[in-house]
Short mmCIF file of C-alpha atoms in Angstrom, two decimals:
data_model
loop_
_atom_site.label_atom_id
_atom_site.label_comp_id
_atom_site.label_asym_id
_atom_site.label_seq_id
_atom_site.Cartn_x
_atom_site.Cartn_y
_atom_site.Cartn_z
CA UNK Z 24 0.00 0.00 0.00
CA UNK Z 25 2.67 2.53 0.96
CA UNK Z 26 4.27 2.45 -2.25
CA UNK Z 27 1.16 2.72 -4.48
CA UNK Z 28 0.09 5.73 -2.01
CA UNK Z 29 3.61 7.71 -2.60
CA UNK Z 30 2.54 6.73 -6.04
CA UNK Z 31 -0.56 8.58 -6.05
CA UNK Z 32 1.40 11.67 -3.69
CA UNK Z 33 4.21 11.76 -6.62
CA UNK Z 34 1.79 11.71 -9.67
CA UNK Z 35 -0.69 14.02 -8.77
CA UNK Z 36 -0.97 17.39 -10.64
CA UNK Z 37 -2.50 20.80 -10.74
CA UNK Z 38 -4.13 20.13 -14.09
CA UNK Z 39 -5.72 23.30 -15.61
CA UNK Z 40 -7.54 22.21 -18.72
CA UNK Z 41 -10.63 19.47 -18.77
CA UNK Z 42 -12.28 17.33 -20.65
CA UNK Z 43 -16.33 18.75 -20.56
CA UNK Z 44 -17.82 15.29 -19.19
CA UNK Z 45 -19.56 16.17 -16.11
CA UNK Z 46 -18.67 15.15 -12.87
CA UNK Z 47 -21.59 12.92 -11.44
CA UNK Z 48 -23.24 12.62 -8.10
CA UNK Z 49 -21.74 9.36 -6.87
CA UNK Z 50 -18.40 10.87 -7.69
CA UNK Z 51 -18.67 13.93 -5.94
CA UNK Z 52 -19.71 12.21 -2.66
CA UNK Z 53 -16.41 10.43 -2.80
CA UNK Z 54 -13.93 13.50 -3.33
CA UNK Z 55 -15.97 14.64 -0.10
CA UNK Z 56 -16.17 12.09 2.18
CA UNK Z 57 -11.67 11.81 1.43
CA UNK Z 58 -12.15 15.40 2.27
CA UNK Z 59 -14.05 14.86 5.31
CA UNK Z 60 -11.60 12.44 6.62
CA UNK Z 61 -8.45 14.57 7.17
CA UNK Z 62 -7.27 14.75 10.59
CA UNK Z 63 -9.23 17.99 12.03
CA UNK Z 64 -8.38 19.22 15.64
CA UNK Z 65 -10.60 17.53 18.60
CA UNK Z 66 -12.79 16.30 15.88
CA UNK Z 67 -13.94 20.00 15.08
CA UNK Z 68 -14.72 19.44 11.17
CA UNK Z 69 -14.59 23.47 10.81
CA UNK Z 70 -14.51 23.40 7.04
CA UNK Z 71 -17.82 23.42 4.71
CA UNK Z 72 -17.83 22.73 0.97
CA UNK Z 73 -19.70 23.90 -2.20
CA UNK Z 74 -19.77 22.56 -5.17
CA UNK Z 75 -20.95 23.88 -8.36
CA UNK Z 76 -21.50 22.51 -11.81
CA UNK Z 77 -23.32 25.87 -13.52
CA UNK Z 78 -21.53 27.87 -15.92
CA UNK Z 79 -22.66 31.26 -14.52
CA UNK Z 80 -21.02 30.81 -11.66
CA UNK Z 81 -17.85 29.24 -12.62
CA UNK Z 82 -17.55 32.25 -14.73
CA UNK Z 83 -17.78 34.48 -11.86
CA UNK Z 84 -15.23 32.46 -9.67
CA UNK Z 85 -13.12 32.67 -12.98
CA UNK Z 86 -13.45 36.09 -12.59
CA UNK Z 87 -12.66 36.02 -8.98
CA UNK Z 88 -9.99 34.30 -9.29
CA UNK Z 89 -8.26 36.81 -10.74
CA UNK Z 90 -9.16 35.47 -14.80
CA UNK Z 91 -7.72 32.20 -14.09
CA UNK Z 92 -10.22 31.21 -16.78
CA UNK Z 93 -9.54 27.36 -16.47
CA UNK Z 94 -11.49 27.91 -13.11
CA UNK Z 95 -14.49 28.32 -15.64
CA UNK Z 96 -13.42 25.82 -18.20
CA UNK Z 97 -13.77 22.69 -15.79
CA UNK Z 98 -16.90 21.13 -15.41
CA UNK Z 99 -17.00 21.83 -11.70
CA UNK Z 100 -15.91 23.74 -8.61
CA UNK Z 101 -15.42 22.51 -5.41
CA UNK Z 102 -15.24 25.81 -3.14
CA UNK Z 103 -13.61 24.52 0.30
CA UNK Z 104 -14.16 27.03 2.88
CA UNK Z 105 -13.42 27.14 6.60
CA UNK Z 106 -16.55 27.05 9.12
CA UNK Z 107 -14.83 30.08 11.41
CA UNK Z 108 -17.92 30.09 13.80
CA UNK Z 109 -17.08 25.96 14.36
CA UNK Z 110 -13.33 26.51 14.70
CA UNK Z 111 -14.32 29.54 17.23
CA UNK Z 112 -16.28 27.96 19.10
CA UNK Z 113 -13.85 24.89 19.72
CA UNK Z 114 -10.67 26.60 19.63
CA UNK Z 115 -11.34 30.52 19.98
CA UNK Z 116 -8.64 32.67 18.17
CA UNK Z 117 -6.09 29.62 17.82
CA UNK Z 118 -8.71 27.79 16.18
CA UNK Z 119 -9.94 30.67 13.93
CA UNK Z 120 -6.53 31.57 12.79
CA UNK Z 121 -4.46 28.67 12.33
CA UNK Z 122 -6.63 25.46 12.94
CA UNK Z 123 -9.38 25.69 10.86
CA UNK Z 124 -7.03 26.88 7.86
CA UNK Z 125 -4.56 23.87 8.37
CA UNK Z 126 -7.76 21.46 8.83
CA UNK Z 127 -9.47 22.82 5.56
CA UNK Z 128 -6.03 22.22 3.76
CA UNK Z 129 -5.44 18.56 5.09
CA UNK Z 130 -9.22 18.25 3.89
CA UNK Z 131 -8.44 19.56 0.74
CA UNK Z 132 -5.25 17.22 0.24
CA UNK Z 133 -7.10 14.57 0.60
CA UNK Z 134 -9.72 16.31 -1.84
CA UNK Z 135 -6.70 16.24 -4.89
CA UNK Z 136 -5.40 12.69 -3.99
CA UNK Z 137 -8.46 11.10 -4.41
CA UNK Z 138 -9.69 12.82 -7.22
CA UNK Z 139 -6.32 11.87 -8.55
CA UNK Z 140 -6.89 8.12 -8.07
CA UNK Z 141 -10.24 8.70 -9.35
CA UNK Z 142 -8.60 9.37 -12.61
CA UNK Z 143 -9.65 13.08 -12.42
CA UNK Z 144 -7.74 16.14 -12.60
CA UNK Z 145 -7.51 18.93 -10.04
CA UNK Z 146 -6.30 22.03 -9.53
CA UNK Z 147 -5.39 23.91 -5.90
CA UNK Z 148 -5.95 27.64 -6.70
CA UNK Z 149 -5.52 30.12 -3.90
CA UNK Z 150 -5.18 33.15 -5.66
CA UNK Z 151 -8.85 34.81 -6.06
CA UNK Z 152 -10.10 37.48 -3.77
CA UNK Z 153 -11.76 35.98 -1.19
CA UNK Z 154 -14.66 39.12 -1.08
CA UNK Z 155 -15.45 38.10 -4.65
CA UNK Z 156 -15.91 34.90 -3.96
CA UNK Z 157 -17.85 35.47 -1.01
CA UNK Z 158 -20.12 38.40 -3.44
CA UNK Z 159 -20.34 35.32 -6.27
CA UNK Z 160 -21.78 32.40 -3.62
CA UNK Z 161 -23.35 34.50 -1.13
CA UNK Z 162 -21.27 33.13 1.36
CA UNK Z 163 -22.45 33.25 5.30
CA UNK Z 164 -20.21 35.61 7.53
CA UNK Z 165 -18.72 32.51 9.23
CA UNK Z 166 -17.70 30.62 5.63
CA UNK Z 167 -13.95 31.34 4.62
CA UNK Z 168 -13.22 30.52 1.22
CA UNK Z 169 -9.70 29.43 1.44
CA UNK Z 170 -9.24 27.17 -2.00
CA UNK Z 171 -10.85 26.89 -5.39
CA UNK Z 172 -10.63 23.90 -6.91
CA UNK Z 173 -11.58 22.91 -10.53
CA UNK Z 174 -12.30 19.31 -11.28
CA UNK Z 175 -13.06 16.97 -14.60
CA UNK Z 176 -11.08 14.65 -16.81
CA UNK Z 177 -7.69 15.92 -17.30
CA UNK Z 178 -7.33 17.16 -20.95
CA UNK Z 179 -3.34 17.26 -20.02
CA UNK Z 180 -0.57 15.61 -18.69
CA UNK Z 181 1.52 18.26 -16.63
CA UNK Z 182 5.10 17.97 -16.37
CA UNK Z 183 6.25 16.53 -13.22
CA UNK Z 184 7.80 20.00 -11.24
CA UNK Z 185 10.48 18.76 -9.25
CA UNK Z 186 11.29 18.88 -5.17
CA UNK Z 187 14.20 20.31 -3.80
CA UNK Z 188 16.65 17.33 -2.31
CA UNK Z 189 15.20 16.33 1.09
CA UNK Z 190 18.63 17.54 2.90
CA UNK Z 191 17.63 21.57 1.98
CA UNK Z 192 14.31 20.82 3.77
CA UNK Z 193 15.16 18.71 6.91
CA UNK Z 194 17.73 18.18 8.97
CA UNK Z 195 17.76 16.18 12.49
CA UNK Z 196 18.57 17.79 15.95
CA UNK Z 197 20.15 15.90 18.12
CA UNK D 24 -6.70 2.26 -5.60
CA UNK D 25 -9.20 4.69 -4.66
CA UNK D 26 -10.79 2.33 -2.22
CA UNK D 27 -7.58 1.56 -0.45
CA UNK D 28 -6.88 5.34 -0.31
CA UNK D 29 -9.84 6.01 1.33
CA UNK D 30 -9.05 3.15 3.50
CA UNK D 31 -5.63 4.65 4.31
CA UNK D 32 -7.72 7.67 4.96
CA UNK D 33 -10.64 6.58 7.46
CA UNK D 34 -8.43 4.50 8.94
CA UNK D 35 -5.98 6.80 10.56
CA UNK D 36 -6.20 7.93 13.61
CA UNK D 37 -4.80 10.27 16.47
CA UNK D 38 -2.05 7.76 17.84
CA UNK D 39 -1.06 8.85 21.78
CA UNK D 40 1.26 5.78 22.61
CA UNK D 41 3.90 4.46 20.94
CA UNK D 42 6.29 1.12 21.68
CA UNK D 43 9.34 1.98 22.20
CA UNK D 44 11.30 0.63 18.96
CA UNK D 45 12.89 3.43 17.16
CA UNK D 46 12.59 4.29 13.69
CA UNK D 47 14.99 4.52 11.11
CA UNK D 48 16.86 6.48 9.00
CA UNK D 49 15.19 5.01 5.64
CA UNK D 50 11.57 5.52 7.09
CA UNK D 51 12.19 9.03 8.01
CA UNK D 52 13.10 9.88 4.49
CA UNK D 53 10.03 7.91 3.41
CA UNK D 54 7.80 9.96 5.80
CA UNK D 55 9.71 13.32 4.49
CA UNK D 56 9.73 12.34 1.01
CA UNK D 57 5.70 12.01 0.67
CA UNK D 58 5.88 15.26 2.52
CA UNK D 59 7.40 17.40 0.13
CA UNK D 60 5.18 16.05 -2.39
CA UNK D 61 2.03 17.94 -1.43
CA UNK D 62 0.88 20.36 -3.80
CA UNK D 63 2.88 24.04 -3.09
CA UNK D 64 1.82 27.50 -4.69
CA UNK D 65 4.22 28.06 -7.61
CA UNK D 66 6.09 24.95 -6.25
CA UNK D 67 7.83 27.42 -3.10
CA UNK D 68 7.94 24.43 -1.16
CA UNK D 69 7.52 27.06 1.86
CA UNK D 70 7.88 24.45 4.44
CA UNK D 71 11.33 22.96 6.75
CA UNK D 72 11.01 19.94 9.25
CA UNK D 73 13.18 19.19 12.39
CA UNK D 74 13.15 15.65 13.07
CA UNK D 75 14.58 14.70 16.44
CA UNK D 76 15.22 11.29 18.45
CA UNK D 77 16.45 12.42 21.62
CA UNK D 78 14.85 12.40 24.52
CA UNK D 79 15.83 15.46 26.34
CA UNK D 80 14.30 17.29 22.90
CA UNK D 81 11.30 15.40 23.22
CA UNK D 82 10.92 16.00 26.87
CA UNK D 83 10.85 19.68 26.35
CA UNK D 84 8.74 19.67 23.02
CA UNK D 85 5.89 17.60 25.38
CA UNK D 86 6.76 21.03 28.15
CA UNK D 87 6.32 23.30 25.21
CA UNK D 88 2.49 21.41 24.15
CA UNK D 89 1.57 22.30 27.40
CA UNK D 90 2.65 18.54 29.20
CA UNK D 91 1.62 16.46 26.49
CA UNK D 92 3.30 14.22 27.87
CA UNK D 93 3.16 11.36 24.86
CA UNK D 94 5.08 13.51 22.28
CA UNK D 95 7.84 12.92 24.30
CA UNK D 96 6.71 9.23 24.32
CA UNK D 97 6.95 8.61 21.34
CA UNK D 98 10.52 7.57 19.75
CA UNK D 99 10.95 10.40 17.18
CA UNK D 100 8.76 13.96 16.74
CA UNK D 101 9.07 15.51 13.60
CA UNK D 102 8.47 19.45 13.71
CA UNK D 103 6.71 21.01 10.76
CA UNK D 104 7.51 24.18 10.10
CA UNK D 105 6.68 27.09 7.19
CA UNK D 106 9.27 28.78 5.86
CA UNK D 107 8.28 32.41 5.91
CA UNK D 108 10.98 33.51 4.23
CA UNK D 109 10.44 31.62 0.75
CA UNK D 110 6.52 32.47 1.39
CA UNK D 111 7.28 36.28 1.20
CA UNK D 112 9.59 35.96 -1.50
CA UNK D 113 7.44 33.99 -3.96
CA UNK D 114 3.62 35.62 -2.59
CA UNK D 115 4.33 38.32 -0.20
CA UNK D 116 1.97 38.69 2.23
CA UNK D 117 -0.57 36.40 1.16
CA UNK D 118 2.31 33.72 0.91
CA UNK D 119 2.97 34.19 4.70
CA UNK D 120 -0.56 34.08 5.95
CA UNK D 121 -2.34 31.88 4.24
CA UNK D 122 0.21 29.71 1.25
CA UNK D 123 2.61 29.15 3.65
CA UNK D 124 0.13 26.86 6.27
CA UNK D 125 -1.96 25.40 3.76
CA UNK D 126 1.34 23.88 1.99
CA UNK D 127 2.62 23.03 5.02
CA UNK D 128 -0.67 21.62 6.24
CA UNK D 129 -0.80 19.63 2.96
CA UNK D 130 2.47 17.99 3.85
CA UNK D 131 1.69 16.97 7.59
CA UNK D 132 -1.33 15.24 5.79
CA UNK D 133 0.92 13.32 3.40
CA UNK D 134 3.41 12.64 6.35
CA UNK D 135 0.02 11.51 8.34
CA UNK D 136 -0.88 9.05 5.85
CA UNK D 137 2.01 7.61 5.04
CA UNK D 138 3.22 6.77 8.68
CA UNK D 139 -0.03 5.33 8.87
CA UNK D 140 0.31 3.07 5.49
CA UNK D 141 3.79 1.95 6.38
CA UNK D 142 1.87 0.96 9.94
CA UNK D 143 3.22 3.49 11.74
CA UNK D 144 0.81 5.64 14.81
CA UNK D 145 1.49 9.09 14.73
CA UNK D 146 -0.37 12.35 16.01
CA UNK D 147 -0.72 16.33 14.52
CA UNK D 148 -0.24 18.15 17.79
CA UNK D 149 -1.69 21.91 17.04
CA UNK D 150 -1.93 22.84 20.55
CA UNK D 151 1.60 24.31 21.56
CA UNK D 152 3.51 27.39 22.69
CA UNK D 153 5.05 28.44 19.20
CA UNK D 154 7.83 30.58 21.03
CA UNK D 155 8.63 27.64 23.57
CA UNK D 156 8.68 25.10 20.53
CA UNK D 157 11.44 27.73 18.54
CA UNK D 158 13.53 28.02 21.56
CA UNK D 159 14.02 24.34 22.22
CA UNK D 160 15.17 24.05 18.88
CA UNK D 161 16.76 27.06 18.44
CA UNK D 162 14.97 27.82 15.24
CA UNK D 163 16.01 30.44 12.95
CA UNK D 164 13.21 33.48 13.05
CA UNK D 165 11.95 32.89 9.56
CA UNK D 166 10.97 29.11 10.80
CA UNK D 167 7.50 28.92 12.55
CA UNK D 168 6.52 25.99 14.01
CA UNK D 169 3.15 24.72 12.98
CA UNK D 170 2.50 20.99 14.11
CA UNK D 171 4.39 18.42 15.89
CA UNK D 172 4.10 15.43 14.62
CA UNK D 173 5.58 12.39 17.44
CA UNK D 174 5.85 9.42 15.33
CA UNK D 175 6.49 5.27 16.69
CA UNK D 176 4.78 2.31 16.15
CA UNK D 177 1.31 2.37 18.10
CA UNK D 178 0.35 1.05 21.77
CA UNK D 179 -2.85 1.48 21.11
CA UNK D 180 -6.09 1.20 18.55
CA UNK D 181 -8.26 4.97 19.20
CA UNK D 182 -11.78 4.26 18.11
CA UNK D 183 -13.30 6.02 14.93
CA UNK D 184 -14.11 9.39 15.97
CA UNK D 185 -16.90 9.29 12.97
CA UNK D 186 -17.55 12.19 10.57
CA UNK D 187 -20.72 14.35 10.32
CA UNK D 188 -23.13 13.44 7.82
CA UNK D 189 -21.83 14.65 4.69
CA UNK D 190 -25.27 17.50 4.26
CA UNK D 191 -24.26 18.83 7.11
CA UNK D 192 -20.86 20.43 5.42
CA UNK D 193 -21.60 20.54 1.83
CA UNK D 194 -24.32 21.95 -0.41
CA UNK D 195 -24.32 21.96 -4.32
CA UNK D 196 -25.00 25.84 -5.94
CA UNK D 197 -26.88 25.71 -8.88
#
């Protein structure tokens, strides 16, 4: 298993052009219950997700996303957002500021690697401006949008990017 | 695959006691290496881990999580860190408050689930005193400490914390 999983860490890619097959029901459900399972601090789940599958609004996250128009050009969006009033209420400040971001993006890893296994192709985009986005959904107060991410069947085959050598990114203290 | 990812994924749990076998040098680097494969904003790989074995380290990390007293159980922590300094350079602001501890975040998940493949019990300990944890280690200012991560092979078998229903965290916008 461990090798197949580094497998499926190693291959994954932001992909940023799609096949138009839509994404159906069954498959959706999966990406979120990966999501769903990340590790999330004393079981406080503060993340929430939308999804959308209508052009209009893809546009608009396109849009809000600075013109990234791939955004628009994949069949769906997942929007994963932090729940601030559930990280709040759990963790107070700690939980607002750091927990609930670092619980959303374990959530979303899992997100990519499955949709990755899945044979789909994903994209993490964090650039947009987060008011837009809020403006486009009519996001609650207490949802965060904290990463776009565009999903269908990959109509490319990024080049793998590279990792610096482990030894500029670790070293042991002893 | 998908269904053993998802395995590897609802099956991993929040491991507080370790045996006391050590790990090794090759498993670290397999831990590290699925690390630094989680997606990164413009690949800046804005992230640095400590890993340490000793015990007087460990003693004072577990002082540092306010007396948590199994990270210093456990035969090896590994200290995730962001690395504020490539976040500013690549994404300025925006790079050091929000790129910087989703990447990182992203990596403690990979690290998560591959300790957990290779059968390994492990635990993402948020709750810490960030200036304790940089003293300790003597960390250089642009490190910040964002999860310890005490790593062995498990004691024990943590029941399934479940998941809320997947309606009550996701909604479709159409």
């Amino acid at each position: 298993m461990n090798d197949s999983l580094l497998d499926v860490m190693r291959t994954r890619r932001s992909v940023r052009s799609f096949r138009p097959e839509a994404i159906d029901d069954r498959t959706i459900a999966r990406l979120l219950t990966a999501a769903t399972w990340a590790p999330t601090a004393g079981n406080a789940q503060p993340w929430y997700f939308y999804v959308t599958r209508e052009e209009y609004v893809r546009r608009k996250l396109a849009e809000a996303a600075l013109g990234q128009v791939f955004v628009a050009q994949a069949p769906m969006v997942i929007i994963c957002c932090a729940d601030l009033e559930r990280a709040r209420a759990a963790y107070k400040l700690r939980g607002e500021t750091l927990y609930c971001i670092q619980d959303t993006a374990a959530a979303t890893q899992n997100l990519l690697l499955m949709a990755h296994a899945l044979g789909l192709g994903a994209c993490w985009v964090g650039a947009f401006d987060e008011n837009a986005v809020i403006d486009v959904l009519y996001l609650p107060k207490h949802h965060r949008p904290l990463a776009l991410v565009p999903v269908g069947y990959p109509a490319q085959n990024p080049v793998d990017p590279g990792r610096l050598p482990l030894h500029k990114v670790f070293s042991e203290i002893d």
